[in-house]
Coordinates of N, CA and C in Angstrom, one line a residue:
G4 N 0.7 -1.3 0.0 CA -0.1 0.0 0.1 C 0.9 1.3 -0.1
T5 N 0.1 2.4 -0.2 CA 0.9 3.7 -0.2 C 1.2 4.2 1.2
N6 N 2.2 4.7 1.4 CA 2.6 5.3 2.8 C 1.9 6.7 2.8
M7 N 0.9 6.7 3.7 CA 0.2 8.1 3.9 C 1.1 9.1 4.4
S8 N 0.8 10.4 4.1 CA 1.7 11.4 4.7 C 1.3 11.5 6.3
A9 N 2.3 12.1 6.9 CA 2.1 12.2 8.3 C 1.1 13.3 8.8
N10 N 0.7 14.0 7.9 CA -0.4 15.1 8.3 C -1.7 14.6 7.7
S11 N -2.7 15.3 8.1 CA -4.1 14.9 7.8 C -4.6 16.0 6.9
S12 N -5.6 15.6 6.0 CA -6.2 16.6 5.1 C -7.0 17.7 5.9
Q13 N -7.4 17.2 6.9 CA -8.1 18.4 7.9 C -7.2 19.4 8.4
S14 N -5.9 18.9 8.8 CA -5.0 19.8 9.3 C -4.5 20.7 8.1
L15 N -4.3 20.1 6.9 CA -3.9 21.0 5.7 C -4.9 22.0 5.5
W16 N -6.3 21.6 5.6 CA -7.3 22.6 5.2 C -7.2 23.7 6.3
R17 N -7.0 23.5 7.6 CA -6.9 24.6 8.6 C -5.7 25.6 8.2
V18 N -4.6 24.9 7.7 CA -3.5 25.8 7.4 C -3.9 26.6 6.1
L19 N -4.5 26.0 5.1 CA -5.0 26.7 3.9 C -5.9 28.0 4.1
V20 N -6.8 27.7 5.1 CA -7.7 28.8 5.4 C -7.4 29.7 6.4
G21 N -6.2 29.4 7.0 CA -5.7 30.4 8.1 C -6.1 30.1 9.4
H22 N -6.7 28.8 9.6 CA -7.0 28.5 11.0 C -6.1 27.8 11.8
S23 N -4.8 28.0 11.4 CA -3.7 27.3 12.0 C -2.7 28.2 12.6
A24 N -1.8 27.8 13.5 CA -0.6 28.6 13.9 C 0.4 28.7 12.8
L25 N 0.4 27.8 11.8 CA 1.3 27.9 10.7 C 1.0 29.1 9.8
R26 N 1.6 30.2 9.8 CA 1.4 31.3 8.9 C 2.5 31.6 8.0
D27 N 3.7 31.1 8.2 CA 4.8 31.3 7.4 C 4.7 30.6 6.1
P28 N 5.0 31.3 4.9 CA 4.9 30.6 3.7 C 5.8 29.3 3.5
D29 N 7.0 29.2 4.3 CA 7.8 28.0 4.3 C 7.0 26.9 5.0
D30 N 6.4 27.2 6.1 CA 5.6 26.1 6.7 C 4.5 25.7 5.9
L31 N 3.9 26.5 5.2 CA 2.8 26.2 4.4 C 3.3 25.3 3.3
C32 N 4.4 25.5 2.7 CA 5.1 24.9 1.6 C 5.3 23.4 2.1
K33 N 5.9 23.3 3.4 CA 6.2 22.0 3.8 C 4.9 21.2 3.9
E34 N 4.0 21.8 4.5 CA 2.7 21.0 4.7 C 2.1 20.5 3.3
L35 N 2.1 21.5 2.3 CA 1.7 21.0 1.0 C 2.4 19.9 0.4
K36 N 3.9 20.0 0.6 CA 4.6 18.9 0.2 C 4.2 17.7 0.6
L37 N 4.1 17.6 2.1 CA 3.6 16.4 2.8 C 2.3 15.9 2.1
S38 N 1.5 16.7 1.6 CA 0.2 16.3 1.1 C 0.2 16.0 -0.3
L39 N 1.3 16.2 -1.0 CA 1.2 16.2 -2.4 C 0.7 14.9 -3.1
P40 N 1.0 13.7 -2.5 CA 0.6 12.4 -3.0 C -1.0 12.4 -3.0
R41 N -1.5 12.8 -1.9 CA -3.0 12.8 -1.7 C -3.6 13.9 -2.7
L42 N -3.0 15.0 -2.8 CA -3.6 16.1 -3.5 C -3.4 15.8 -5.0
R43 N -2.4 15.1 -5.3 CA -2.3 14.7 -6.8 C -3.3 13.6 -7.3
Q44 N -3.5 12.7 -6.4 CA -4.4 11.6 -6.7 C -5.9 11.7 -6.4
G45 N -6.2 12.6 -5.4 CA -7.5 12.9 -4.9 C -7.9 11.5 -4.1
L46 N -9.1 11.1 -4.4 CA -9.6 9.9 -3.7 C -9.0 8.6 -4.2
L47 N -8.3 8.6 -5.4 CA -7.6 7.5 -5.9 C -6.3 7.1 -4.9
Y48 N -6.0 8.1 -4.1 CA -4.9 7.9 -3.3 C -5.1 6.8 -2.2
Y49 N -6.4 6.7 -1.8 CA -6.7 5.6 -0.8 C -6.9 4.3 -1.5
Q50 N -6.1 3.3 -1.0 CA -6.1 2.0 -1.7 C -6.9 0.9 -0.8
K51 N -7.2 -0.1 -1.6 CA -8.0 -1.2 -1.0 C -7.0 -2.0 0.0
P52 N -7.5 -2.8 0.9 CA -6.6 -3.7 1.7 C -5.9 -4.7 0.9
S53 N -4.8 -5.1 1.3 CA -3.9 -6.3 0.5 C -3.2 -7.0 1.3
S54 N -3.0 -8.2 1.0 CA -2.1 -9.2 1.9 C -0.7 -8.7 2.1
S55 N -0.2 -8.0 1.0 CA 1.2 -7.5 1.2 C 1.3 -6.4 2.2
A56 N 0.2 -5.4 2.1 CA 0.1 -4.3 3.2 C 0.0 -5.0 4.6
E57 N -0.8 -6.0 4.7 CA -1.1 -6.5 6.0 C 0.2 -7.2 6.5
N58 N 1.0 -7.9 5.7 CA 2.3 -8.6 6.1 C 3.3 -7.5 6.5
K59 N 3.2 -6.3 5.7 CA 4.2 -5.3 6.1 C 3.9 -4.7 7.4
L60 N 2.6 -4.5 7.7 CA 2.2 -4.0 9.0 C 2.4 -4.9 10.2
K61 N 2.3 -6.2 10.0 CA 2.5 -7.1 10.9 C 3.9 -7.2 11.3
K62 N 4.9 -6.9 10.4 CA 6.4 -6.9 10.6 C 6.9 -5.6 11.3
S63 N 6.0 -4.5 11.3 CA 6.4 -3.4 11.9 C 6.6 -3.5 13.5
K64 N 7.7 -2.8 14.0 CA 7.8 -3.0 15.5 C 7.0 -1.8 16.2
H65 N 6.6 -1.1 15.6 CA 5.8 0.1 16.3 C 4.2 -0.2 16.4
V66 N 3.9 -1.2 15.6 CA 2.3 -1.4 15.7 C 2.2 -2.9 16.2
V67 N 1.9 -3.2 17.3 CA 1.9 -4.4 18.0 C 0.6 -4.6 18.9
G68 N 0.4 -5.7 19.3 CA -0.7 -6.1 20.3 C -2.0 -5.5 19.9
R69 N -2.7 -4.9 20.9 CA -4.1 -4.3 20.7 C -4.1 -3.5 19.6
K70 N -3.2 -2.6 19.5 CA -3.3 -1.6 18.4 C -3.2 -2.3 17.0
L71 N -2.3 -3.3 16.8 CA -2.3 -3.9 15.5 C -3.7 -4.7 15.3
E72 N -4.2 -5.4 16.3 CA -5.6 -5.9 16.1 C -6.6 -4.9 15.7
F73 N -6.5 -3.8 16.3 CA -7.6 -2.9 16.1 C -7.4 -2.2 14.7
V74 N -6.0 -1.9 14.3 CA -5.9 -1.4 13.0 C -6.4 -2.3 11.9
L75 N -6.1 -3.6 12.1 CA -6.6 -4.7 11.1 C -8.1 -4.7 11.0
C76 N -8.7 -4.6 12.2 CA -10.1 -4.5 12.2 C -10.7 -3.3 11.6
L77 N -10.1 -2.2 11.8 CA -10.4 -0.9 11.1 C -10.3 -1.0 9.5
S78 N -9.1 -1.6 9.1 CA -8.9 -1.7 7.8 C -10.1 -2.6 7.0
S79 N -10.5 -3.5 7.7 CA -11.7 -4.4 7.1 C -13.1 -3.6 7.2
H80 N -13.2 -2.8 8.1 CA -14.4 -2.0 8.1 C -14.4 -0.8 7.2
L81 N -13.3 -0.2 6.9 CA -13.2 0.9 6.0 C -12.9 0.5 4.5
H82 N -12.5 -0.7 4.3 CA -12.0 -1.2 3.1 C -10.8 -0.4 2.7
L83 N -10.0 -0.2 3.6 CA -8.8 0.6 3.4 C -7.6 0.0 3.7
D84 N -6.5 0.2 2.8 CA -5.2 -0.4 3.0 C -4.7 -0.4 4.4
Q85 N -4.1 -1.6 4.8 CA -3.8 -1.7 6.2 C -2.8 -0.5 6.7
S86 N -1.8 -0.1 5.9 CA -0.9 0.9 6.4 C -1.6 2.3 6.4
Q87 N -2.4 2.5 5.5 CA -3.3 3.7 5.4 C -4.2 3.7 6.6
S88 N -4.7 2.6 6.9 CA -5.7 2.6 8.1 C -4.9 2.8 9.4
C89 N -3.5 2.4 9.5 CA -2.7 2.8 10.5 C -2.3 4.2 10.7
E90 N -2.0 4.9 9.5 CA -1.9 6.3 9.4 C -3.1 7.1 9.8
L91 N -4.1 6.7 9.4 CA -5.4 7.2 9.6 C -5.7 7.3 11.0
F92 N -5.5 6.2 11.8 CA -5.6 6.0 13.2 C -4.7 7.0 13.9
Q93 N -3.5 7.1 13.4 CA -2.5 8.2 14.1 C -2.9 9.5 14.0
T94 N -3.4 9.9 12.7 CA -3.8 11.4 12.6 C -5.2 11.4 13.4
F95 N -5.9 10.5 13.5 CA -7.0 10.6 14.2 C -6.9 10.9 15.7
L96 N -5.7 10.3 16.2 CA -5.4 10.5 17.7 C -4.9 11.9 17.9
V97 N -4.3 12.4 16.8 CA -3.8 13.9 17.0 C -4.9 14.8 16.8
D98 N -5.8 14.5 15.8 CA -6.8 15.6 15.4 C -8.1 15.4 16.2
A99 N -8.6 14.2 16.5 CA -9.9 14.2 16.9 C -10.1 13.5 18.3
Y100 N -9.0 12.7 18.8 CA -9.3 11.7 19.9 C -9.3 12.6 21.2
Q101 N -10.2 12.5 22.1 CA -10.2 13.1 23.3 C -10.1 12.1 24.4
G102 N -9.0 12.1 25.0 CA -8.6 11.0 26.0 C -7.2 10.8 26.1
S103 N -6.6 10.2 27.1 CA -5.2 9.9 27.3 C -4.8 8.6 26.6
L104 N -3.6 8.3 26.5 CA -3.0 7.1 25.8 C -3.5 6.0 26.7
Q105 N -3.4 6.1 28.0 CA -3.7 5.0 29.0 C -5.2 4.6 28.6
D106 N -6.0 5.6 28.7 CA -7.4 5.5 28.4 C -7.7 4.7 27.1
L107 N -6.8 5.0 26.0 CA -7.0 4.4 24.7 C -6.7 2.9 24.9
N108 N -5.6 2.6 25.6 CA -5.3 1.1 25.8 C -6.3 0.3 26.3
S109 N -7.1 0.8 27.5 CA -8.2 0.1 28.0 C -9.3 0.1 26.9
R110 N -9.6 1.2 26.3 CA -10.6 1.2 25.3 C -10.5 0.1 24.2
L111 N -9.1 0.0 23.7 CA -8.8 -1.0 22.7 C -9.0 -2.5 23.1
G112 N -9.0 -2.7 24.5 CA -9.2 -4.1 25.1 C -10.7 -4.2 25.3
N113 N -11.5 -3.3 25.0 CA -13.1 -3.5 25.2 C -13.8 -3.5 24.0
E114 N -14.6 -4.6 23.6 CA -15.1 -4.6 22.3 C -16.1 -3.7 22.2
L115 N -17.0 -3.3 23.1 CA -18.0 -2.2 22.8 C -17.3 -1.0 22.5
E116 N -16.1 -0.6 23.4 CA -15.5 0.7 23.2 C -14.8 0.7 21.8
Q117 N -14.2 -0.4 21.4 CA -13.8 -0.6 20.0 C -14.6 -0.3 18.9
R118 N -15.9 -0.7 19.1 CA -17.0 -0.5 18.0 C -17.2 1.0 18.0
G119 N -17.4 1.6 19.3 CA -17.5 3.1 19.3 C -16.3 3.9 18.5
L120 N -15.1 3.4 18.8 CA -13.9 4.0 18.1 C -14.0 3.8 16.5
V121 N -14.4 2.6 16.2 CA -14.5 2.3 14.8 C -15.6 3.3 14.1
S122 N -16.6 3.5 14.7 CA -17.7 4.4 14.3 C -17.2 5.9 14.1
Q123 N -16.5 6.3 15.1 CA -15.8 7.6 15.1 C -14.8 7.8 13.9
L124 N -14.1 6.8 13.6 CA -13.0 6.6 12.6 C -13.6 6.5 11.2
L125 N -14.9 5.9 11.2 CA -15.6 5.9 9.8 C -15.9 7.4 9.5
E126 N -16.4 8.1 10.5 CA -16.8 9.6 10.2 C -15.5 10.4 9.9
Y127 N -14.4 10.1 10.6 CA -13.2 10.8 10.5 C -12.6 10.6 9.0
Y128 N -12.8 9.2 8.6 CA -12.2 8.9 7.3 C -13.0 9.6 6.2
H129 N -14.4 9.7 6.4 CA -15.1 10.4 5.4 C -14.6 11.8 5.3
M130 N -14.3 12.5 6.4 CA -14.1 13.9 6.5 C -12.6 14.0 5.8
E131 N -11.8 13.1 6.0 CA -10.5 13.1 5.4 C -10.6 13.1 3.8
R132 N -11.5 12.3 3.3 CA -11.7 12.2 1.8 C -12.3 13.5 1.3
L133 N -13.3 14.1 2.1 CA -13.9 15.3 1.8 C -12.9 16.5 1.8
Y134 N -12.1 16.6 2.8 CA -11.2 17.7 3.0 C -10.0 17.5 1.9
T135 N -9.7 16.3 1.5 CA -8.7 16.2 0.5 C -9.1 16.9 -0.8
L136 N -10.5 16.7 -1.1 CA -11.0 17.3 -2.3 C -11.3 18.8 -2.1
R137 N -11.6 19.2 -0.9 CA -11.8 20.6 -0.6 C -10.5 21.4 -0.7
S138 N -9.4 20.8 -0.3 CA -8.1 21.4 -0.4 C -7.7 21.7 -1.8
I139 N -8.0 20.7 -2.6 CA -7.6 20.7 -3.9 C -8.4 21.9 -4.6
K140 N -9.8 21.9 -4.4 CA -10.6 22.8 -4.9 C -10.2 24.2 -4.5
Y141 N -9.7 24.3 -3.2 CA -9.3 25.6 -2.7 C -8.1 26.3 -3.4
L142 N -7.1 25.2 -3.6 CA -5.8 25.7 -4.3 C -6.1 26.1 -5.7
L143 N -7.1 25.3 -6.3 CA -7.3 25.6 -7.7 C -8.2 26.9 -7.9
G144 N -8.8 27.3 -6.8 CA -9.6 28.5 -6.8 C -8.8 29.7 -6.5
Y145 N -7.6 29.8 -5.8 CA -6.8 30.8 -5.4 C -5.5 30.9 -6.0
W146 N -4.9 30.0 -6.8 CA -3.6 30.0 -7.3 C -3.3 31.1 -8.2
Q147 N -4.4 31.6 -8.8 CA -4.3 32.8 -9.7 C -4.8 34.0 -9.2
D148 N -5.1 34.1 -7.9 CA -5.5 35.3 -7.3 C -4.5 36.2 -7.0
P149 N -4.2 37.4 -7.4 CA -3.1 38.2 -7.3 C -3.1 38.8 -5.9
M150 N -4.4 38.8 -5.2 CA -4.5 39.4 -4.0 C -4.2 38.4 -2.8
H151 N -4.2 37.1 -3.2 CA -4.0 36.1 -2.1 C -2.6 36.2 -1.6
P152 N -2.3 36.2 -0.3 CA -1.0 36.2 0.2 C 0.0 35.1 -0.1
Y153 N -0.7 34.0 -0.3 CA 0.1 32.8 -0.7 C 0.0 32.4 -2.1
R154 N -0.3 33.3 -3.0 CA -0.7 32.9 -4.3 C 0.6 32.1 -5.0
E155 N 1.8 32.7 -4.7 CA 2.9 32.0 -5.3 C 3.2 30.6 -4.9
T156 N 3.1 30.4 -3.6 CA 3.1 29.0 -3.0 C 2.1 28.1 -3.6
Y157 N 0.8 28.5 -3.7 CA -0.2 27.8 -4.3 C 0.1 27.5 -5.7
E158 N 0.6 28.5 -6.4 CA 0.9 28.3 -8.0 C 1.9 27.2 -8.2
E159 N 3.0 27.2 -7.2 CA 4.1 26.2 -7.2 C 3.4 24.8 -7.0
C160 N 2.5 24.7 -6.0 CA 1.8 23.4 -5.7 C 1.0 23.0 -6.8
V161 N 0.2 23.9 -7.5 CA -0.6 23.4 -8.6 C 0.2 23.0 -9.7
E162 N 1.3 23.6 -10.0 CA 2.2 23.1 -11.0 C 2.7 21.8 -10.8
C163 N 3.0 21.4 -9.3 CA 3.4 20.1 -9.0 C 2.3 19.1 -9.2
L164 N 1.1 19.5 -9.1 CA -0.2 18.5 -9.2 C -0.4 18.1 -10.5
V165 N -0.2 19.1 -11.6 CA -0.5 18.7 -12.9 C 0.6 18.0 -13.5
T166 N 0.6 16.8 -13.8 CA 1.7 16.0 -14.3 C 1.8 16.2 -15.7
S167 N 3.0 15.9 -16.3 CA 3.1 16.0 -17.7 C 2.1 15.2 -18.6
S168 N 1.7 14.0 -18.1 CA 0.8 13.3 -18.8 C -0.7 13.7 -18.8
Q169 N -1.0 14.7 -17.9 CA -2.3 15.2 -17.7 C -2.2 16.6 -17.7
G170 N -2.9 17.3 -18.7 CA -3.1 18.8 -18.6 C -3.9 19.3 -17.5
R171 N -3.8 20.7 -17.3 CA -4.7 21.3 -16.2 C -6.1 21.0 -16.3
D172 N -6.7 21.2 -17.5 CA -8.1 21.0 -17.7 C -8.4 19.6 -17.3
D173 N -7.6 18.6 -17.7 CA -7.8 17.2 -17.3 C -7.8 16.9 -15.9
F174 N -6.8 17.5 -15.2 CA -6.7 17.4 -13.8 C -7.9 18.0 -13.0
V175 N -8.4 19.1 -13.4 CA -9.6 19.8 -12.9 C -10.8 19.0 -13.0
E176 N -11.0 18.5 -14.3 CA -12.2 17.7 -14.5 C -12.2 16.4 -13.8
N177 N -11.0 15.7 -13.6 CA -10.9 14.5 -12.9 C -11.3 14.7 -11.5
M178 N -10.7 15.8 -10.8 CA -11.1 16.2 -9.5 C -12.5 16.5 -9.3
W179 N -13.2 17.2 -10.2 CA -14.5 17.5 -10.1 C -15.4 16.3 -10.2
N180 N -15.0 15.4 -11.1 CA -15.8 14.1 -11.2 C -15.7 13.4 -9.9
Q181 N -14.5 13.4 -9.2 CA -14.4 12.7 -8.0 C -15.2 13.2 -6.9
Y182 N -15.2 14.5 -6.9 CA -16.1 15.3 -6.0 C -17.6 14.9 -6.0
E183 N -18.0 14.9 -7.3 CA -19.4 14.5 -7.6 C -19.7 13.1 -7.2
Q184 N -18.6 12.2 -7.5 CA -18.8 10.7 -7.1 C -18.8 10.6 -5.7
L185 N -18.1 11.4 -5.0 CA -18.0 11.3 -3.5 C -19.5 11.6 -2.9
L186 N -20.1 12.5 -3.6 CA -21.5 13.0 -3.0 C -22.5 11.9 -3.3
W187 N -22.2 11.0 -4.3 CA -23.3 10.1 -4.7 C -22.8 8.7 -4.3
D188 N -21.7 8.6 -3.9 CA -21.2 7.3 -3.4 C -22.0 6.6 -2.4
S189 N -22.1 5.2 -2.7 CA -22.9 4.6 -1.6 C -21.9 4.3 -0.4
S190 N -22.5 3.9 0.7 CA -21.6 3.7 1.9 C -20.5 2.6 1.9
P191 N -19.3 3.0 2.0 CA -18.3 2.0 1.8 C -18.1 1.1 3.0
V192 N -19.1 0.3 3.5 CA -19.1 -0.3 4.6 C -19.4 -1.9 4.5
D193 N -19.1 -2.7 5.4 CA -19.3 -4.1 5.1 C -20.9 -4.5 5.8
S194 N -21.2 -5.7 5.5 CA -22.4 -6.2 6.1 C -22.5 -6.2 7.7
Q195 N -21.2 -6.1 8.4 CA -21.3 -6.2 9.7 C -21.4 -4.9 10.4
T196 N -21.4 -3.7 9.5 CA -21.3 -2.4 10.0 C -22.9 -1.9 10.3
P197 N -23.1 -1.7 11.5 CA -24.5 -1.2 11.9 C -25.0 -0.2 10.9
Q198 N -26.3 -0.4 10.7 CA -27.1 0.6 9.8 C -26.9 1.9 10.1
E199 N -26.9 2.2 11.4 CA -26.7 3.6 11.9 C -25.4 4.3 11.3
D200 N -24.3 3.4 11.3 CA -23.1 3.9 10.7 C -23.3 4.1 9.2
A201 N -24.0 3.2 8.6 CA -24.1 3.4 7.1 C -24.9 4.7 6.9
N202 N -25.9 4.8 7.7 CA -26.8 6.1 7.5 C -25.9 7.3 7.7
K203 N -25.1 7.3 8.7 CA -24.3 8.4 9.1 C -23.3 8.8 7.9
W204 N -23.0 7.7 7.2 CA -22.0 8.0 6.1 C -22.7 8.7 5.0
I205 N -24.0 8.3 4.7 CA -24.8 8.9 3.7 C -25.2 10.3 4.0
V206 N -25.4 10.5 5.1 CA -25.8 11.9 5.6 C -24.6 12.8 5.5
Q207 N -23.3 12.3 5.9 CA -22.1 13.1 5.8 C -21.9 13.4 4.3
N208 N -22.1 12.5 3.4 CA -21.9 12.7 2.0 C -22.8 13.9 1.4
L209 N -24.0 14.0 2.1 CA -24.9 15.0 1.4 C -24.7 16.3 2.0
R210 N -23.7 16.5 3.0 CA -23.5 17.8 3.6 C -23.1 18.8 2.4

């Protein structure tokens, strides 16, 4: 599977719209570079689970015990690559988790609490996908705006996004199609996912 950037799309969005402590163009540049693989591919960045990604994760010395079990469970619920599920879990803990690490360990050992975490992560994953596309849309909206303080940084980023094999118009059309697809997508959940979670996904999509 693909190695996900260490930052989330939601944290990138906060930087782009100025809701972050990072105001220096150099910091913004670093944040954008971290996000380039996601920004370049949009939703195609997110991969399906695979046995090779699972084996790679199992060999990792950083993901063991309850955490490994939880990430594998999360991957099957989200239909998301095991390494990307692990990264998603890490950024979720930074962005959205309310509680201590000690508290987390006991939650991972309790089946009911685990289900609650999976439900929160389903919502978080959806927001990640949405903010990936929102960030692309924002960059495309402002990279030519002479009044925008970060125009040059945005222009540089947009130039990186448009590969030689794909012109700017194709890139924009591709991302717009993905945005529309996301809004009409059916819930990417399995038969074991509670209906309430599936409904939540659909409501999130229509926002």
